[in-house]
PDB file of N, CA, C and O in Angstrom:
ATOM      1  N   MET K   1       1.306  -1.297  -0.185  1.00  0.00           N
ATOM      2  CA  MET K   1       0.007   0.026  -0.224  1.00  0.00           C
ATOM      3  C   MET K   1       0.637   1.430  -0.010  1.00  0.00           C
ATOM      4  O   MET K   1       0.410   2.317  -0.552  1.00  0.00           O
ATOM      5  N   LYS K   2       2.045   0.928   0.764  1.00  0.00           N
ATOM      6  CA  LYS K   2       2.104   2.824   0.921  1.00  0.00           C
ATOM      7  C   LYS K   2       3.611   2.673  -0.617  1.00  0.00           C
ATOM      8  O   LYS K   2       2.967   4.169  -1.268  1.00  0.00           O
ATOM      9  N   PHE K   3       4.111   1.484  -1.148  1.00  0.00           N
ATOM     10  CA  PHE K   3       4.460   2.259  -2.755  1.00  0.00           C
ATOM     11  C   PHE K   3       3.218   2.538  -3.547  1.00  0.00           C
ATOM     12  O   PHE K   3       3.477   3.004  -4.507  1.00  0.00           O
ATOM     13  N   ASP K   4       2.480   2.009  -3.226  1.00  0.00           N
ATOM     14  CA  ASP K   4       0.779   2.456  -4.124  1.00  0.00           C
ATOM     15  C   ASP K   4       0.746   4.540  -4.159  1.00  0.00           C
ATOM     16  O   ASP K   4       0.763   5.125  -5.550  1.00  0.00           O
ATOM     17  N   VAL K   5       1.105   4.382  -3.187  1.00  0.00           N
ATOM     18  CA  VAL K   5       0.821   5.872  -2.483  1.00  0.00           C
ATOM     19  C   VAL K   5       1.793   6.833  -3.536  1.00  0.00           C
ATOM     20  O   VAL K   5       2.026   7.746  -3.532  1.00  0.00           O
ATOM     21  N   PHE K   6       2.891   6.420  -2.787  1.00  0.00           N
ATOM     22  CA  PHE K   6       4.047   7.237  -3.724  1.00  0.00           C
ATOM     23  C   PHE K   6       4.235   7.219  -5.016  1.00  0.00           C
ATOM     24  O   PHE K   6       4.637   8.146  -5.395  1.00  0.00           O
ATOM     25  N   GLN K   7       3.604   6.497  -5.603  1.00  0.00           N
ATOM     26  CA  GLN K   7       3.197   5.986  -7.490  1.00  0.00           C
ATOM     27  C   GLN K   7       2.250   6.498  -7.693  1.00  0.00           C
ATOM     28  O   GLN K   7       3.188   7.737  -8.871  1.00  0.00           O
ATOM     29  N   ILE K   8       1.105   6.848  -7.117  1.00  0.00           N
ATOM     30  CA  ILE K   8       0.208   7.912  -6.743  1.00  0.00           C
ATOM     31  C   ILE K   8       0.681   8.867  -6.661  1.00  0.00           C
ATOM     32  O   ILE K   8       1.190   9.974  -7.603  1.00  0.00           O
ATOM     33  N   ILE K   9       1.763   9.967  -6.093  1.00  0.00           N
ATOM     34  CA  ILE K   9       2.305  11.490  -5.390  1.00  0.00           C
ATOM     35  C   ILE K   9       3.510  11.187  -6.761  1.00  0.00           C
ATOM     36  O   ILE K   9       3.488  12.420  -7.624  1.00  0.00           O
ATOM     37  N   GLY K  10       4.024  10.025  -7.400  1.00  0.00           N
ATOM     38  CA  GLY K  10       5.463  10.477  -8.266  1.00  0.00           C
ATOM     39  C   GLY K  10       4.996  10.998  -9.945  1.00  0.00           C
ATOM     40  O   GLY K  10       5.049  11.327 -10.771  1.00  0.00           O
ATOM     41  N   ALA K  11       3.328  10.304 -10.052  1.00  0.00           N
ATOM     42  CA  ALA K  11       2.273  10.062 -10.657  1.00  0.00           C
ATOM     43  C   ALA K  11       1.606  11.832 -11.171  1.00  0.00           C
ATOM     44  O   ALA K  11       2.254  12.653 -11.839  1.00  0.00           O
ATOM     45  N   VAL K  12       1.465  11.718 -10.053  1.00  0.00           N
ATOM     46  CA  VAL K  12       1.159  13.582  -9.625  1.00  0.00           C
ATOM     47  C   VAL K  12       1.710  14.825  -9.722  1.00  0.00           C
ATOM     48  O   VAL K  12       1.690  15.725 -10.728  1.00  0.00           O
ATOM     49  N   LEU K  13       3.063  14.421  -9.336  1.00  0.00           N
ATOM     50  CA  LEU K  13       4.641  15.726  -9.493  1.00  0.00           C
ATOM     51  C   LEU K  13       4.685  15.692 -11.127  1.00  0.00           C
ATOM     52  O   LEU K  13       4.820  16.123 -11.686  1.00  0.00           O
ATOM     53  N   THR K  14       5.380  14.035 -11.671  1.00  0.00           N
ATOM     54  CA  THR K  14       5.402  14.052 -13.588  1.00  0.00           C
ATOM     55  C   THR K  14       4.022  15.425 -13.776  1.00  0.00           C
ATOM     56  O   THR K  14       4.821  15.638 -14.051  1.00  0.00           O
ATOM     57  N   VAL K  15       2.744  15.012 -13.420  1.00  0.00           N
ATOM     58  CA  VAL K  15       2.095  15.671 -14.318  1.00  0.00           C
ATOM     59  C   VAL K  15       1.561  17.108 -14.424  1.00  0.00           C
ATOM     60  O   VAL K  15       1.809  17.967 -14.894  1.00  0.00           O
ATOM     61  N   LEU K  16       1.746  17.223 -12.784  1.00  0.00           N
ATOM     62  CA  LEU K  16       2.259  18.543 -12.732  1.00  0.00           C
ATOM     63  C   LEU K  16       3.356  19.635 -13.372  1.00  0.00           C
ATOM     64  O   LEU K  16       2.937  20.897 -13.238  1.00  0.00           O
ATOM     65  N   GLY K  17       4.019  19.147 -12.877  1.00  0.00           N
ATOM     66  CA  GLY K  17       5.574  19.667 -13.500  1.00  0.00           C
ATOM     67  C   GLY K  17       5.012  19.901 -14.653  1.00  0.00           C
ATOM     68  O   GLY K  17       6.353  20.606 -15.429  1.00  0.00           O
ATOM     69  N   GLY K  18       5.185  18.488 -15.455  1.00  0.00           N
ATOM     70  CA  GLY K  18       4.837  18.889 -17.056  1.00  0.00           C
ATOM     71  C   GLY K  18       4.339  19.673 -17.410  1.00  0.00           C
ATOM     72  O   GLY K  18       4.611  19.786 -18.406  1.00  0.00           O
ATOM     73  N   GLN K  19       2.858  19.028 -17.644  1.00  0.00           N
ATOM     74  CA  GLN K  19       1.958  20.606 -17.526  1.00  0.00           C
ATOM     75  C   GLN K  19       1.955  22.035 -17.944  1.00  0.00           C
ATOM     76  O   GLN K  19       2.057  22.919 -18.288  1.00  0.00           O
ATOM     77  N   GLY K  20       3.047  22.413 -16.512  1.00  0.00           N
ATOM     78  CA  GLY K  20       3.466  23.589 -16.250  1.00  0.00           C
ATOM     79  C   GLY K  20       4.630  23.693 -16.994  1.00  0.00           C
ATOM     80  O   GLY K  20       4.513  24.946 -17.424  1.00  0.00           O
ATOM     81  N   ALA K  21       5.214  23.064 -17.117  1.00  0.00           N
ATOM     82  CA  ALA K  21       7.272  23.776 -18.166  1.00  0.00           C
ATOM     83  C   ALA K  21       6.497  23.470 -19.476  1.00  0.00           C
ATOM     84  O   ALA K  21       6.666  24.614 -19.558  1.00  0.00           O
ATOM     85  N   ILE K  22       5.522  22.648 -19.965  1.00  0.00           N
ATOM     86  CA  ILE K  22       4.500  23.374 -21.244  1.00  0.00           C
ATOM     87  C   ILE K  22       3.948  24.469 -21.747  1.00  0.00           C
ATOM     88  O   ILE K  22       4.348  25.191 -21.960  1.00  0.00           O
ATOM     89  N   ARG K  23       3.709  24.699 -20.264  1.00  0.00           N
ATOM     90  CA  ARG K  23       2.275  25.613 -20.589  1.00  0.00           C
ATOM     91  C   ARG K  23       2.971  27.152 -20.369  1.00  0.00           C
ATOM     92  O   ARG K  23       3.585  28.276 -21.044  1.00  0.00           O
ATOM     93  N   LEU K  24       4.840  27.536 -20.010  1.00  0.00           N
ATOM     94  CA  LEU K  24       5.140  28.173 -19.319  1.00  0.00           C
ATOM     95  C   LEU K  24       6.288  28.758 -21.044  1.00  0.00           C
ATOM     96  O   LEU K  24       5.732  29.430 -20.962  1.00  0.00           O
ATOM     97  N   LEU K  25       6.890  27.268 -21.126  1.00  0.00           N
ATOM     98  CA  LEU K  25       6.848  27.442 -22.518  1.00  0.00           C
ATOM     99  C   LEU K  25       6.834  28.183 -23.838  1.00  0.00           C
ATOM    100  O   LEU K  25       7.274  29.014 -24.475  1.00  0.00           O
ATOM    101  N   ILE K  26       5.326  27.857 -23.843  1.00  0.00           N
ATOM    102  CA  ILE K  26       4.512  28.373 -24.379  1.00  0.00           C
ATOM    103  C   ILE K  26       4.108  29.722 -24.583  1.00  0.00           C
ATOM    104  O   ILE K  26       4.236  30.687 -25.728  1.00  0.00           O
ATOM    105  N   ASP K  27       3.835  30.143 -23.254  1.00  0.00           N
ATOM    106  CA  ASP K  27       3.649  31.290 -22.901  1.00  0.00           C
ATOM    107  C   ASP K  27       4.151  32.013 -21.230  1.00  0.00           C
ATOM    108  O   ASP K  27       3.785  31.273 -20.831  1.00  0.00           O
ATOM    109  N   HIS K  28       4.935  32.523 -22.115  1.00  0.00           N
ATOM    110  CA  HIS K  28       6.257  33.360 -20.642  1.00  0.00           C
ATOM    111  C   HIS K  28       4.915  33.502 -19.770  1.00  0.00           C
ATOM    112  O   HIS K  28       5.802  34.052 -18.422  1.00  0.00           O
ATOM    113  N   ASP K  29       4.010  34.306 -19.696  1.00  0.00           N
ATOM    114  CA  ASP K  29       4.033  35.326 -18.710  1.00  0.00           C
ATOM    115  C   ASP K  29       2.686  34.048 -17.612  1.00  0.00           C
ATOM    116  O   ASP K  29       2.398  34.677 -16.961  1.00  0.00           O
ATOM    117  N   ASN K  30       2.748  33.016 -18.333  1.00  0.00           N
ATOM    118  CA  ASN K  30       1.201  32.187 -17.378  1.00  0.00           C
ATOM    119  C   ASN K  30       1.879  31.113 -16.681  1.00  0.00           C
ATOM    120  O   ASN K  30       2.321  30.583 -17.180  1.00  0.00           O
ATOM    121  N   THR K  31       2.745  32.144 -15.578  1.00  0.00           N
ATOM    122  CA  THR K  31       3.234  31.185 -14.606  1.00  0.00           C
ATOM    123  C   THR K  31       2.938  29.490 -14.034  1.00  0.00           C
ATOM    124  O   THR K  31       3.506  29.017 -13.363  1.00  0.00           O
ATOM    125  N   GLY K  32       1.213  30.106 -14.196  1.00  0.00           N
ATOM    126  CA  GLY K  32       0.862  28.820 -13.397  1.00  0.00           C
ATOM    127  C   GLY K  32       0.773  28.862 -11.585  1.00  0.00           C
ATOM    128  O   GLY K  32       0.832  29.919 -11.920  1.00  0.00           O
ATOM    129  N   LEU K  33       1.247  27.500 -10.843  1.00  0.00           N
ATOM    130  CA  LEU K  33       1.343  26.921  -9.334  1.00  0.00           C
ATOM    131  C   LEU K  33       2.592  28.051  -9.103  1.00  0.00           C
ATOM    132  O   LEU K  33       2.509  28.138  -7.876  1.00  0.00           O
ATOM    133  N   LEU K  34       3.403  28.443  -9.450  1.00  0.00           N
ATOM    134  CA  LEU K  34       5.033  28.948  -9.612  1.00  0.00           C
ATOM    135  C   LEU K  34       4.945  30.524  -9.455  1.00  0.00           C
ATOM    136  O   LEU K  34       5.826  30.927  -9.629  1.00  0.00           O
ATOM    137  N   GLY K  35       3.581  30.945  -9.548  1.00  0.00           N
ATOM    138  CA  GLY K  35       4.273  33.009  -9.880  1.00  0.00           C
ATOM    139  C   GLY K  35       4.304  33.484  -9.046  1.00  0.00           C
ATOM    140  O   GLY K  35       4.720  34.553  -9.006  1.00  0.00           O
ATOM    141  N   ALA K  36       4.572  32.833  -7.538  1.00  0.00           N
ATOM    142  CA  ALA K  36       4.522  33.953  -6.549  1.00  0.00           C
ATOM    143  C   ALA K  36       6.397  33.084  -5.961  1.00  0.00           C
ATOM    144  O   ALA K  36       7.089  34.115  -5.581  1.00  0.00           O
ATOM    145  N   LEU K  37       6.991  32.802  -7.435  1.00  0.00           N
ATOM    146  CA  LEU K  37       8.206  32.448  -7.249  1.00  0.00           C
ATOM    147  C   LEU K  37       9.093  32.788  -7.970  1.00  0.00           C
ATOM    148  O   LEU K  37       8.887  33.595  -8.956  1.00  0.00           O
ATOM    149  N   PRO K  38      10.467  33.639  -6.678  1.00  0.00           N
ATOM    150  CA  PRO K  38      10.897  34.141  -7.854  1.00  0.00           C
ATOM    151  C   PRO K  38      12.350  33.680  -8.649  1.00  0.00           C
ATOM    152  O   PRO K  38      11.887  32.688  -7.759  1.00  0.00           O
ATOM    153  N   GLY K  39      12.534  35.147  -9.504  1.00  0.00           N
ATOM    154  CA  GLY K  39      13.551  34.072 -10.283  1.00  0.00           C
ATOM    155  C   GLY K  39      13.593  33.699 -11.897  1.00  0.00           C
ATOM    156  O   GLY K  39      13.935  33.231 -12.023  1.00  0.00           O
ATOM    157  N   GLY K  40      11.963  35.053 -12.168  1.00  0.00           N
ATOM    158  CA  GLY K  40      11.283  35.098 -12.869  1.00  0.00           C
ATOM    159  C   GLY K  40      11.717  33.193 -14.344  1.00  0.00           C
ATOM    160  O   GLY K  40      11.329  32.126 -13.247  1.00  0.00           O
ATOM    161  N   PHE K  41      11.943  33.539 -15.429  1.00  0.00           N
ATOM    162  CA  PHE K  41      11.777  32.589 -15.819  1.00  0.00           C
ATOM    163  C   PHE K  41      11.904  31.694 -15.793  1.00  0.00           C
ATOM    164  O   PHE K  41      11.791  30.560 -16.132  1.00  0.00           O
ATOM    165  N   ALA K  42      13.561  31.267 -16.216  1.00  0.00           N
ATOM    166  CA  ALA K  42      14.351  30.086 -15.460  1.00  0.00           C
ATOM    167  C   ALA K  42      14.607  29.521 -14.485  1.00  0.00           C
ATOM    168  O   ALA K  42      14.257  28.247 -14.083  1.00  0.00           O
ATOM    169  N   GLY K  43      14.126  30.634 -13.230  1.00  0.00           N
ATOM    170  CA  GLY K  43      14.265  29.600 -12.021  1.00  0.00           C
ATOM    171  C   GLY K  43      11.941  29.143 -12.384  1.00  0.00           C
ATOM    172  O   GLY K  43      12.562  27.952 -12.233  1.00  0.00           O
ATOM    173  N   ARG K  44      11.671  29.812 -12.093  1.00  0.00           N
ATOM    174  CA  ARG K  44       9.924  28.646 -12.468  1.00  0.00           C
ATOM    175  C   ARG K  44      10.192  27.312 -13.637  1.00  0.00           C
ATOM    176  O   ARG K  44       9.945  26.045 -12.824  1.00  0.00           O
ATOM    177  N   LEU K  45      10.974  27.650 -14.965  1.00  0.00           N
ATOM    178  CA  LEU K  45      11.958  26.783 -15.697  1.00  0.00           C
ATOM    179  C   LEU K  45      11.958  25.301 -14.892  1.00  0.00           C
ATOM    180  O   LEU K  45      11.409  24.387 -14.922  1.00  0.00           O
ATOM    181  N   THR K  46      13.141  25.580 -14.739  1.00  0.00           N
ATOM    182  CA  THR K  46      13.710  24.839 -13.864  1.00  0.00           C
ATOM    183  C   THR K  46      13.244  24.066 -12.552  1.00  0.00           C
ATOM    184  O   THR K  46      13.588  23.263 -12.015  1.00  0.00           O
ATOM    185  N   VAL K  47      12.443  24.863 -11.768  1.00  0.00           N
ATOM    186  CA  VAL K  47      11.476  24.222 -10.444  1.00  0.00           C
ATOM    187  C   VAL K  47      10.432  23.402 -11.130  1.00  0.00           C
ATOM    188  O   VAL K  47      10.260  22.353 -10.580  1.00  0.00           O
ATOM    189  N   TYR K  48      10.021  23.435 -12.465  1.00  0.00           N
ATOM    190  CA  TYR K  48       8.956  22.847 -12.938  1.00  0.00           C
ATOM    191  C   TYR K  48       9.392  21.604 -13.427  1.00  0.00           C
ATOM    192  O   TYR K  48       9.121  19.867 -13.396  1.00  0.00           O
ATOM    193  N   LEU K  49      10.793  21.145 -13.763  1.00  0.00           N
ATOM    194  CA  LEU K  49      11.403  20.592 -14.158  1.00  0.00           C
ATOM    195  C   LEU K  49      12.191  19.213 -13.369  1.00  0.00           C
ATOM    196  O   LEU K  49      12.003  17.969 -13.076  1.00  0.00           O
ATOM    197  N   ALA K  50      12.169  20.085 -12.562  1.00  0.00           N
ATOM    198  CA  ALA K  50      12.674  19.163 -11.217  1.00  0.00           C
ATOM    199  C   ALA K  50      11.696  18.355 -10.475  1.00  0.00           C
ATOM    200  O   ALA K  50      11.821  17.455 -10.235  1.00  0.00           O
ATOM    201  N   ALA K  51      10.506  19.189 -10.478  1.00  0.00           N
ATOM    202  CA  ALA K  51       9.216  18.063 -10.745  1.00  0.00           C
ATOM    203  C   ALA K  51       9.161  16.950 -11.586  1.00  0.00           C
ATOM    204  O   ALA K  51       8.222  16.301 -10.574  1.00  0.00           O
ATOM    205  N   THR K  52       8.743  17.488 -12.556  1.00  0.00           N
ATOM    206  CA  THR K  52       8.633  16.473 -13.149  1.00  0.00           C
ATOM    207  C   THR K  52       9.702  15.156 -13.300  1.00  0.00           C
ATOM    208  O   THR K  52       8.983  14.307 -12.855  1.00  0.00           O
ATOM    209  N   ALA K  53      11.480  15.377 -13.352  1.00  0.00           N
ATOM    210  CA  ALA K  53      12.251  14.850 -13.173  1.00  0.00           C
ATOM    211  C   ALA K  53      12.105  13.526 -11.560  1.00  0.00           C
ATOM    212  O   ALA K  53      11.753  12.230 -11.614  1.00  0.00           O
ATOM    213  N   ALA K  54      11.456  14.234 -10.432  1.00  0.00           N
ATOM    214  CA  ALA K  54      11.146  14.256  -9.172  1.00  0.00           C
ATOM    215  C   ALA K  54      10.302  12.773  -9.142  1.00  0.00           C
ATOM    216  O   ALA K  54      10.456  12.066  -8.596  1.00  0.00           O
ATOM    217  N   GLY K  55       8.715  13.666  -9.550  1.00  0.00           N
ATOM    218  CA  GLY K  55       8.101  12.785  -9.863  1.00  0.00           C
ATOM    219  C   GLY K  55       8.179  11.588 -10.949  1.00  0.00           C
ATOM    220  O   GLY K  55       7.405  10.385 -10.463  1.00  0.00           O
ATOM    221  N   VAL K  56       9.149  11.099 -11.886  1.00  0.00           N
ATOM    222  CA  VAL K  56       9.245   9.811 -12.433  1.00  0.00           C
ATOM    223  C   VAL K  56      10.150   9.645 -12.149  1.00  0.00           C
ATOM    224  O   VAL K  56      10.071   7.813 -12.230  1.00  0.00           O
ATOM    225  N   LEU K  57      11.276   9.784 -10.970  1.00  0.00           N
ATOM    226  CA  LEU K  57      11.684   9.275 -10.278  1.00  0.00           C
ATOM    227  C   LEU K  57      11.301   7.996  -9.410  1.00  0.00           C
ATOM    228  O   LEU K  57      11.292   7.235  -9.098  1.00  0.00           O
ATOM    229  N   LEU K  58      10.432   9.028  -8.383  1.00  0.00           N
ATOM    230  CA  LEU K  58       9.661   8.308  -7.313  1.00  0.00           C
ATOM    231  C   LEU K  58       8.933   6.896  -7.915  1.00  0.00           C
ATOM    232  O   LEU K  58       8.395   6.702  -7.294  1.00  0.00           O
ATOM    233  N   ALA K  59       8.184   7.545  -8.952  1.00  0.00           N
ATOM    234  CA  ALA K  59       7.306   6.318  -9.729  1.00  0.00           C
ATOM    235  C   ALA K  59       7.956   6.129  -9.865  1.00  0.00           C
ATOM    236  O   ALA K  59       7.137   4.591  -9.835  1.00  0.00           O
ATOM    237  N   GLY K  60       8.523   5.923 -10.425  1.00  0.00           N
ATOM    238  CA  GLY K  60       9.954   4.707 -11.087  1.00  0.00           C
ATOM    239  C   GLY K  60      10.752   3.498  -9.926  1.00  0.00           C
ATOM    240  O   GLY K  60       9.729   2.649 -10.271  1.00  0.00           O
ATOM    241  N   TRP K  61      11.224   4.319  -8.576  1.00  0.00           N
ATOM    242  CA  TRP K  61      10.985   3.560  -7.619  1.00  0.00           C
ATOM    243  C   TRP K  61       9.919   2.860  -7.367  1.00  0.00           C
ATOM    244  O   TRP K  61      10.258   1.818  -6.340  1.00  0.00           O
ATOM    245  N   ALA K  62       9.057   3.742  -6.787  1.00  0.00           N
ATOM    246  CA  ALA K  62       8.087   2.749  -5.882  1.00  0.00           C
ATOM    247  C   ALA K  62       7.635   1.741  -7.076  1.00  0.00           C
ATOM    248  O   ALA K  62       6.838   0.256  -6.666  1.00  0.00           O
ATOM    249  N   HIS K  63       7.261   1.349  -8.173  1.00  0.00           N
ATOM    250  CA  HIS K  63       6.845   0.347  -8.820  1.00  0.00           C
ATOM    251  C   HIS K  63       7.775  -0.838  -9.224  1.00  0.00           C
ATOM    252  O   HIS K  63       7.527  -1.673  -9.418  1.00  0.00           O
ATOM    253  N   GLY K  64       8.701  -0.311  -8.883  1.00  0.00           N
ATOM    254  CA  GLY K  64       9.992  -1.762  -9.328  1.00  0.00           C
ATOM    255  C   GLY K  64      10.509  -2.041  -7.570  1.00  0.00           C
ATOM    256  O   GLY K  64      10.221  -3.382  -7.531  1.00  0.00           O
ATOM    257  N   ARG K  65       9.925  -0.833  -6.674  1.00  0.00           N
ATOM    258  CA  ARG K  65       9.962  -1.499  -5.303  1.00  0.00           C
ATOM    259  C   ARG K  65       9.051  -2.500  -4.873  1.00  0.00           C
ATOM    260  O   ARG K  65       8.817  -3.799  -4.694  1.00  0.00           O
ATOM    261  N   ALA K  66       7.526  -2.088  -5.263  1.00  0.00           N
ATOM    262  CA  ALA K  66       6.084  -3.172  -5.594  1.00  0.00           C
ATOM    263  C   ALA K  66       6.378  -4.571  -6.332  1.00  0.00           C
ATOM    264  O   ALA K  66       6.254  -5.743  -5.755  1.00  0.00           O
ATOM    265  N   LYS K  67       7.118  -4.153  -7.418  1.00  0.00           N
ATOM    266  CA  LYS K  67       7.153  -5.113  -8.272  1.00  0.00           C
ATOM    267  C   LYS K  67       8.102  -6.444  -7.871  1.00  0.00           C
ATOM    268  O   LYS K  67       8.020  -7.511  -7.688  1.00  0.00           O
ATOM    269  N   ALA K  68       8.891  -5.797  -6.805  1.00  0.00           N
ATOM    270  CA  ALA K  68       9.985  -7.040  -6.019  1.00  0.00           C
ATOM    271  C   ALA K  68       8.964  -7.430  -5.187  1.00  0.00           C
ATOM    272  O   ALA K  68       9.446  -8.900  -4.766  1.00  0.00           O
ATOM    273  N   LEU K  69       8.507  -6.258  -4.037  1.00  0.00           N
ATOM    274  CA  LEU K  69       7.487  -7.793  -3.917  1.00  0.00           C
ATOM    275  C   LEU K  69       6.146  -8.493  -4.102  1.00  0.00           C
ATOM    276  O   LEU K  69       5.537  -8.924  -3.421  1.00  0.00           O
ATOM    277  N   GLY K  70       6.691  -8.646  -5.007  1.00  0.00           N
ATOM    278  CA  GLY K  70       5.195  -9.414  -6.243  1.00  0.00           C
ATOM    279  C   GLY K  70       4.099  -8.693  -6.370  1.00  0.00           C
ATOM    280  O   GLY K  70       2.694  -9.003  -6.435  1.00  0.00           O
ATOM    281  N   ARG K  71       4.158  -7.572  -5.482  1.00  0.00           N
ATOM    282  CA  ARG K  71       3.147  -6.895  -6.030  1.00  0.00           C
ATOM    283  C   ARG K  71       2.107  -6.504  -7.624  1.00  0.00           C
ATOM    284  O   ARG K  71       1.312  -6.068  -8.048  1.00  0.00           O
ATOM    285  N   ARG K  72       3.046  -6.154  -8.628  1.00  0.00           N
ATOM    286  CA  ARG K  72       2.883  -5.743  -9.828  1.00  0.00           C
ATOM    287  C   ARG K  72       3.475  -7.074 -10.736  1.00  0.00           C
ATOM    288  O   ARG K  72       4.305  -7.288 -10.390  1.00  0.00           O
ATOM    289  N   LYS K  73       2.999  -7.735 -11.950  1.00  0.00           N
ATOM    290  CA  LYS K  73       3.864  -8.334 -12.732  1.00  0.00           C
ATOM    291  C   LYS K  73       5.443  -7.237 -13.578  1.00  0.00           C
ATOM    292  O   LYS K  73       4.987  -6.425 -14.469  1.00  0.00           O
TER     293      LYS K  73
END
């Protein structure tokens, strides 16, 4: 159950980070969730991409651990 929750959190981070990065690349003024973050375009894009990478790593790790325990095929 623990790894299921981690996999869901990783998927949510991946979706939010990826969607935010794409939105920011298409329209530089549409900052989304990170509108209050200082650092301008480059800072916000870095945080969105880091959230995407962290989500992919977390979901992959959780899937691998669940698979090792026999909960995934």
